[in-house]
Short mmCIF file of C-alpha atoms in Angstrom, two decimals:
data_model
loop_
_atom_site.label_atom_id
_atom_site.label_comp_id
_atom_site.label_asym_id
_atom_site.label_seq_id
_atom_site.Cartn_x
_atom_site.Cartn_y
_atom_site.Cartn_z
CA MET N 1210 121.42 -22.67 -33.25
CA THR N 1211 123.43 -24.85 -35.92
CA SER N 1212 124.42 -22.88 -38.91
CA ASP N 1213 122.37 -24.06 -42.05
CA GLY N 1214 125.61 -23.58 -43.66
CA GLY N 1215 124.33 -21.16 -46.29
CA GLY N 1216 124.81 -17.64 -46.72
CA GLY N 1217 121.14 -16.66 -46.65
CA GLY N 1218 119.71 -13.61 -48.19
CA PRO N 1219 119.27 -9.81 -47.30
CA VAL N 1220 115.92 -10.58 -45.50
CA ASP N 1221 117.27 -13.56 -43.46
CA ALA N 1222 120.26 -11.35 -42.76
CA ALA N 1223 117.89 -8.55 -41.70
CA LYS N 1224 115.61 -10.83 -39.50
CA ARG N 1225 118.74 -11.95 -37.63
CA TYR N 1226 119.58 -8.59 -36.53
CA ILE N 1227 116.06 -7.96 -35.67
CA ALA N 1228 115.42 -11.20 -33.61
CA GLY N 1229 119.08 -10.12 -31.80
CA PHE N 1230 117.23 -7.13 -30.04
CA ALA N 1231 115.37 -9.82 -28.04
CA PRO N 1232 118.17 -11.38 -26.13
CA GLY N 1233 119.49 -8.13 -25.08
CA ILE N 1234 115.93 -6.92 -23.52
CA ALA N 1235 115.68 -10.38 -21.72
CA THR N 1236 119.08 -9.99 -20.20
CA VAL N 1237 118.81 -6.59 -18.80
CA VAL N 1238 115.47 -7.39 -17.24
CA VAL N 1239 116.63 -10.24 -15.75
CA GLY N 1240 120.37 -9.67 -14.77
CA HIS N 1241 120.67 -5.82 -13.75
CA PRO N 1242 120.17 -5.88 -10.34
CA PHE N 1243 122.87 -8.49 -9.99
CA ASP N 1244 124.96 -6.18 -12.44
CA THR N 1245 124.30 -3.20 -10.09
CA VAL N 1246 125.82 -5.36 -7.22
CA LYS N 1247 128.38 -6.47 -9.07
CA VAL N 1248 129.45 -2.86 -10.41
CA THR N 1249 129.11 -1.41 -6.43
CA LEU N 1250 131.54 -4.18 -5.56
CA GLN N 1251 133.95 -3.73 -7.77
CA ALA N 1252 134.19 -0.16 -7.30
CA TYR N 1253 134.31 -0.14 -4.21
CA ASN N 1254 135.84 -3.28 -2.79
CA THR N 1255 139.19 -2.79 -4.78
CA ARG N 1256 140.05 0.48 -3.19
CA THR N 1257 141.81 -0.48 -0.03
CA GLN N 1258 142.18 -4.08 1.72
CA LYS N 1259 139.12 -3.03 3.63
CA ARG N 1260 136.19 -4.11 2.23
CA GLU N 1261 133.46 -1.23 2.46
CA TYR N 1262 130.92 -4.29 1.64
CA LYS N 1263 131.32 -7.75 3.21
CA ASN N 1264 129.65 -9.50 0.19
CA ALA N 1265 126.95 -9.34 -2.23
CA LEU N 1266 124.23 -10.03 0.22
CA HIS N 1267 125.49 -7.17 2.47
CA CYS N 1268 125.88 -4.89 -0.85
CA THR N 1269 122.50 -5.97 -1.89
CA ALA N 1270 121.04 -5.04 1.57
CA GLN N 1271 122.94 -1.98 1.81
CA ILE N 1272 121.49 -0.42 -1.51
CA LEU N 1273 117.81 -1.66 -0.55
CA SER N 1274 117.64 0.03 2.85
CA LYS N 1275 119.14 3.30 1.25
CA GLU N 1276 117.33 3.42 -2.09
CA GLY N 1277 114.79 0.93 -2.44
CA VAL N 1278 114.10 -1.92 -5.10
CA ARG N 1279 114.51 1.29 -7.69
CA GLY N 1280 118.28 1.24 -6.58
CA LEU N 1281 119.01 -2.34 -7.92
CA TYR N 1282 117.79 -0.86 -11.30
CA LYS N 1283 119.75 2.20 -11.60
CA GLY N 1284 121.67 2.93 -14.94
CA ALA N 1285 118.70 0.26 -16.44
CA SER N 1286 117.72 3.04 -19.36
CA PRO N 1287 121.27 3.26 -20.92
CA SER N 1288 121.49 -0.80 -20.44
CA PHE N 1289 118.24 -1.20 -22.07
CA ILE N 1290 119.36 0.62 -25.24
CA GLY N 1291 123.08 -0.53 -25.28
CA MET N 1292 122.17 -4.42 -24.41
CA ALA N 1293 119.39 -4.21 -27.03
CA PHE N 1294 121.78 -3.01 -29.88
CA GLU N 1295 124.86 -4.65 -28.61
CA SER N 1296 123.07 -7.85 -29.05
CA SER N 1297 121.16 -7.46 -32.41
CA LEU N 1298 124.36 -6.73 -33.61
CA LEU N 1299 126.49 -9.40 -32.09
CA PHE N 1300 124.19 -12.06 -32.98
CA GLY N 1301 123.71 -10.62 -36.30
CA PHE N 1302 127.57 -9.85 -36.81
CA TYR N 1303 128.41 -13.43 -35.46
CA SER N 1304 125.83 -15.41 -37.81
CA GLN N 1305 126.83 -13.53 -40.78
CA THR N 1306 130.68 -14.11 -40.30
CA LYS N 1307 129.97 -17.59 -39.11
CA GLN N 1308 128.48 -18.80 -42.45
CA LEU N 1309 130.83 -16.84 -44.46
CA LEU N 1310 133.67 -18.76 -43.14
CA GLN N 1311 131.16 -21.92 -42.73
CA GLY N 1312 131.02 -22.25 -46.53
CA GLU N 1313 135.06 -21.97 -47.30
CA LEU N 1314 135.01 -24.96 -45.27
CA GLN N 1315 133.75 -28.53 -45.85
CA SER N 1316 130.11 -28.84 -44.41
CA SER N 1317 129.93 -30.24 -40.84
CA ASN N 1318 127.53 -30.91 -38.33
CA ARG N 1319 130.11 -30.57 -35.84
CA PRO N 1320 130.83 -26.91 -34.60
CA GLN N 1321 134.32 -25.40 -35.46
CA LEU N 1322 136.31 -23.87 -33.31
CA GLN N 1323 138.12 -22.54 -36.74
CA VAL N 1324 135.19 -21.17 -37.33
CA ILE N 1325 133.48 -20.16 -34.19
CA ILE N 1326 136.31 -18.27 -32.41
CA PRO N 1327 137.26 -15.72 -35.09
CA SER N 1328 133.40 -15.19 -35.68
CA ALA N 1329 133.01 -14.42 -32.52
CA ALA N 1330 135.69 -12.24 -31.54
CA TYR N 1331 135.19 -10.28 -34.66
CA GLY N 1332 131.47 -9.51 -33.22
CA GLY N 1333 132.61 -8.93 -29.52
CA ALA N 1334 135.32 -6.31 -30.69
CA LEU N 1335 132.82 -4.45 -33.19
CA ILE N 1336 130.06 -4.04 -30.29
CA SER N 1337 132.58 -2.92 -27.80
CA LEU N 1338 132.72 0.35 -29.37
CA ILE N 1339 128.96 0.76 -29.09
CA LEU N 1340 128.76 -1.08 -25.83
CA CYS N 1341 131.57 1.27 -24.22
CA PRO N 1342 129.84 4.50 -24.09
CA ALA N 1343 126.64 2.86 -22.86
CA GLU N 1344 128.43 1.02 -19.93
CA LEU N 1345 130.32 4.07 -18.84
CA VAL N 1346 127.13 6.01 -18.23
CA LYS N 1347 125.56 2.65 -16.69
CA CYS N 1348 128.47 2.24 -13.97
CA ARG N 1349 128.73 5.72 -13.32
CA MET N 1350 124.41 5.90 -12.68
CA GLN N 1351 125.13 2.69 -10.64
CA VAL N 1352 128.11 3.68 -8.19
CA GLN N 1353 126.67 7.06 -7.31
CA GLY N 1354 123.69 6.22 -5.64
CA THR N 1355 126.50 4.33 -3.07
CA ASN N 1356 128.93 7.05 -2.91
CA THR N 1357 128.09 9.36 0.24
CA THR N 1358 130.74 11.43 -0.73
CA ILE N 1359 129.75 12.71 -3.83
CA SER N 1360 128.23 16.05 -3.61
CA LYS N 1361 124.70 16.95 -4.93
CA GLY N 1362 126.36 19.21 -7.49
CA GLU N 1363 128.67 16.58 -8.89
CA ARG N 1364 125.53 13.85 -8.81
CA PHE N 1365 123.95 12.97 -12.18
CA ASN N 1366 119.98 13.43 -12.75
CA GLY N 1367 120.08 10.80 -15.13
CA PRO N 1368 121.81 8.80 -18.24
CA PHE N 1369 121.64 11.98 -20.58
CA ASP N 1370 123.17 14.45 -17.86
CA CYS N 1371 125.64 11.78 -16.89
CA ALA N 1372 126.73 11.80 -20.67
CA LEU N 1373 126.57 15.36 -21.11
CA LYS N 1374 128.52 16.03 -17.83
CA THR N 1375 131.30 13.77 -18.70
CA VAL N 1376 132.06 15.06 -22.38
CA LYS N 1377 131.69 18.57 -20.87
CA SER N 1378 134.71 17.51 -17.86
CA GLU N 1379 136.78 15.01 -20.46
CA GLY N 1380 135.85 15.52 -23.97
CA ILE N 1381 134.64 12.82 -26.44
CA LYS N 1382 137.37 10.59 -25.61
CA GLY N 1383 135.93 10.53 -22.03
CA ILE N 1384 132.85 8.80 -22.87
CA PHE N 1385 134.96 6.10 -24.34
CA ARG N 1386 136.96 5.64 -21.16
CA GLY N 1387 137.80 1.64 -20.66
CA GLY N 1388 137.17 1.30 -24.41
CA LEU N 1389 140.35 -0.98 -24.18
CA ALA N 1390 139.10 -3.37 -21.58
CA THR N 1391 135.62 -3.60 -23.20
CA LEU N 1392 137.40 -4.74 -26.27
CA PHE N 1393 139.41 -7.33 -24.49
CA ARG N 1394 136.29 -8.52 -22.27
CA GLU N 1395 133.80 -8.74 -25.66
CA SER N 1396 136.17 -10.29 -27.93
CA ILE N 1397 137.66 -12.81 -25.40
CA GLY N 1398 134.36 -13.51 -23.72
CA ASN N 1399 132.17 -14.14 -26.58
CA SER N 1400 134.69 -16.45 -28.31
CA VAL N 1401 134.03 -18.58 -24.84
CA PHE N 1402 130.47 -18.09 -24.83
CA PHE N 1403 129.46 -19.25 -28.64
CA SER N 1404 132.34 -21.91 -27.89
CA THR N 1405 130.71 -23.07 -24.87
CA TYR N 1406 127.09 -22.66 -26.44
CA GLU N 1407 127.83 -24.37 -29.84
CA PHE N 1408 129.37 -27.35 -28.54
CA SER N 1409 127.16 -27.90 -25.53
CA ARG N 1410 123.81 -27.59 -27.70
CA HIS N 1411 125.16 -29.96 -30.04
CA TYR N 1412 126.41 -32.63 -27.67
CA ILE N 1413 122.74 -32.41 -25.97
CA HIS N 1414 121.41 -33.04 -29.16
CA LEU N 1415 123.67 -36.06 -29.65
CA GLN N 1416 122.20 -37.42 -26.60
CA LEU N 1417 118.55 -36.38 -27.68
CA ASN N 1418 118.84 -38.18 -30.58
CA SER N 1419 121.99 -40.40 -31.86
CA ASN N 1420 121.19 -40.35 -35.40
CA SER N 1421 121.34 -36.57 -35.87
CA SER N 1422 123.06 -33.53 -34.32
CA GLU N 1423 120.18 -31.54 -34.42
CA VAL N 1424 116.77 -31.42 -32.68
CA SER N 1425 113.84 -30.73 -35.14
CA TYR N 1426 112.11 -27.35 -34.59
CA GLY N 1427 108.90 -28.80 -34.41
CA SER N 1428 109.68 -30.99 -31.62
CA ASN N 1429 108.15 -30.22 -27.92
CA LEU N 1430 108.45 -26.84 -26.87
CA PHE N 1431 109.64 -27.40 -23.55
CA ILE N 1432 112.51 -29.63 -24.68
CA ASP N 1433 113.83 -26.36 -26.61
CA VAL N 1434 113.22 -24.14 -23.85
CA GLY N 1435 115.11 -26.39 -21.72
CA ILE N 1436 118.00 -26.64 -23.78
CA GLY N 1437 118.24 -22.83 -24.23
CA ILE N 1438 118.18 -22.64 -20.54
CA MET N 1439 121.05 -25.27 -19.94
CA THR N 1440 123.41 -23.76 -22.89
CA GLY N 1441 122.54 -20.55 -22.51
CA GLY N 1442 123.32 -20.41 -18.61
CA LEU N 1443 126.60 -22.44 -19.08
CA SER N 1444 127.78 -20.14 -21.58
CA GLY N 1445 126.82 -17.23 -19.48
CA ILE N 1446 129.04 -18.85 -16.84
CA ALA N 1447 131.95 -19.61 -18.79
CA TYR N 1448 132.08 -16.26 -20.64
CA TRP N 1449 132.17 -14.20 -16.84
CA SER N 1450 134.33 -17.18 -15.05
CA ALA N 1451 137.08 -16.12 -18.59
CA VAL N 1452 137.04 -12.28 -18.32
CA LEU N 1453 135.93 -11.19 -15.00
CA PRO N 1454 139.20 -9.31 -14.54
CA PHE N 1455 138.99 -7.33 -17.09
CA ASP N 1456 135.55 -6.34 -16.21
CA VAL N 1457 136.70 -5.43 -13.15
CA ALA N 1458 139.23 -3.37 -14.64
CA LYS N 1459 136.57 -1.65 -16.78
CA THR N 1460 134.42 -0.64 -13.80
CA VAL N 1461 137.53 0.77 -11.93
CA ILE N 1462 138.43 2.77 -15.21
CA GLN N 1463 134.83 4.11 -15.72
CA THR N 1464 133.93 4.79 -12.38
CA THR N 1465 137.12 6.57 -11.12
CA THR N 1466 137.06 10.66 -10.50
CA ASP N 1467 140.67 10.83 -11.56
CA VAL N 1468 140.24 12.14 -15.21
CA HIS N 1469 144.13 11.56 -15.55
CA SER N 1470 144.37 7.92 -14.08
CA SER N 1471 145.54 5.10 -16.77
CA ARG N 1472 143.26 3.60 -18.87
CA ASN N 1473 145.55 0.44 -19.83
CA PRO N 1474 143.23 -2.62 -18.05
CA PHE N 1475 146.69 -4.40 -17.43
CA TRP N 1476 147.88 -1.61 -15.39
CA THR N 1477 144.78 -1.03 -13.73
CA LEU N 1478 144.73 -4.96 -12.67
CA HIS N 1479 147.85 -5.01 -11.39
CA SER N 1480 147.23 -1.68 -9.06
CA ILE N 1481 144.43 -3.47 -7.73
CA TYR N 1482 146.73 -6.94 -7.14
CA ARG N 1483 149.24 -4.79 -5.32
CA ARG N 1484 146.58 -2.83 -3.10
CA VAL N 1485 144.01 -5.64 -2.14
CA GLY N 1486 145.51 -9.15 -3.83
CA PHE N 1487 144.03 -11.31 -6.25
CA ARG N 1488 140.65 -11.35 -4.60
CA GLY N 1489 140.34 -7.84 -6.39
CA CYS N 1490 140.79 -8.83 -9.75
CA TYR N 1491 137.66 -10.88 -9.15
CA ALA N 1492 135.51 -8.34 -7.05
CA GLY N 1493 131.77 -9.26 -7.68
CA LEU N 1494 132.50 -12.77 -8.92
CA GLY N 1495 129.21 -13.72 -6.55
CA PRO N 1496 126.71 -11.69 -7.82
CA THR N 1497 127.87 -12.49 -11.46
CA LEU N 1498 128.00 -16.00 -11.55
CA VAL N 1499 124.39 -15.92 -9.99
CA ARG N 1500 123.42 -13.42 -12.22
CA ALA N 1501 124.93 -15.22 -15.55
CA PHE N 1502 122.97 -18.43 -15.58
CA PRO N 1503 119.48 -16.69 -15.25
CA ALA N 1504 120.64 -13.74 -17.74
CA ASN N 1505 122.03 -15.65 -20.52
CA ALA N 1506 119.57 -18.66 -20.17
CA ALA N 1507 116.81 -15.80 -20.53
CA ALA N 1508 118.85 -14.43 -23.89
CA ILE N 1509 119.33 -17.79 -25.86
CA VAL N 1510 115.69 -18.85 -25.24
CA THR N 1511 114.30 -15.60 -26.33
CA TRP N 1512 116.67 -15.72 -29.10
CA GLU N 1513 115.64 -19.05 -30.43
CA LEU N 1514 111.93 -18.31 -29.86
CA ALA N 1515 112.35 -14.85 -31.85
CA VAL N 1516 114.19 -16.50 -34.66
CA LYS N 1517 111.08 -19.11 -34.41
CA ILE N 1518 108.71 -16.36 -34.77
CA LEU N 1519 110.40 -14.56 -37.85
CA GLY N 1520 110.31 -17.94 -39.67
CA LEU N 1521 114.30 -18.63 -39.47
CA LYS N 1522 114.94 -22.40 -39.83
CA HIS N 1523 118.10 -22.25 -37.89
CA GLY N 1524 119.46 -19.75 -35.13
CA LEU N 1525 122.90 -19.10 -35.48
#
């Protein structure tokens, strides 16, 4: 996904946004079951010193025994919608902003952090506004299936019912609960993600062809897929390793039954640390990292395939 250093026309820009839908859908298909386990661990293993679930495997087994495979895909509907639009906007915003900033600097084949970081942070900040409501619904749908203390009257019949009841009880601002934590996660996380992606891809290409930082798009499909798997997987692990505490805070803020609880992610993390210790701030680390590699590898591979199908010579 090396930049072509040019701005591209409106048709080119539109194709990038269209191509961006593909990685979002792929991420949900591959990674949602892992995400359900992660959210469940974050919601229940941060409350007291006593862990409700021993580990990710125990949590997965409990969900499967009570709800079957469908239980691992709770909240998938808002995820498909949220992630598809998030992915489209993120890749589109990042590509356009990067090309704009790249044009103001001396062209170079080597990735430039002064271009990558602001482009990724900008894209991440914008998509957090759309992603937050979808994630709130997803997290509440995921958690309710494991919580035996929730009465039938308080349960959600589906994503729309969840959003409607949230707005009814907390107002419009309720659907944006956890927005600040989402903003930090997305802006910081995507800066790490795209920096890792751009540099790892650049150096893999250097190893494949010592005379060029780019591998021809006409090269072997298996090589392209292999590069996408490695760079996407590594970037996903880097993303979550950097911002998981913000994701924990977001989950706790969005799934709490106390509408008056703080929405400040730093206060939430401090509260978790006092109750559970440092491990609480990284609740769900296991399934998150296990999910990160295949889900983000699938995202990058589908993105690169989509831009080729749409006739774009370069990805990002």
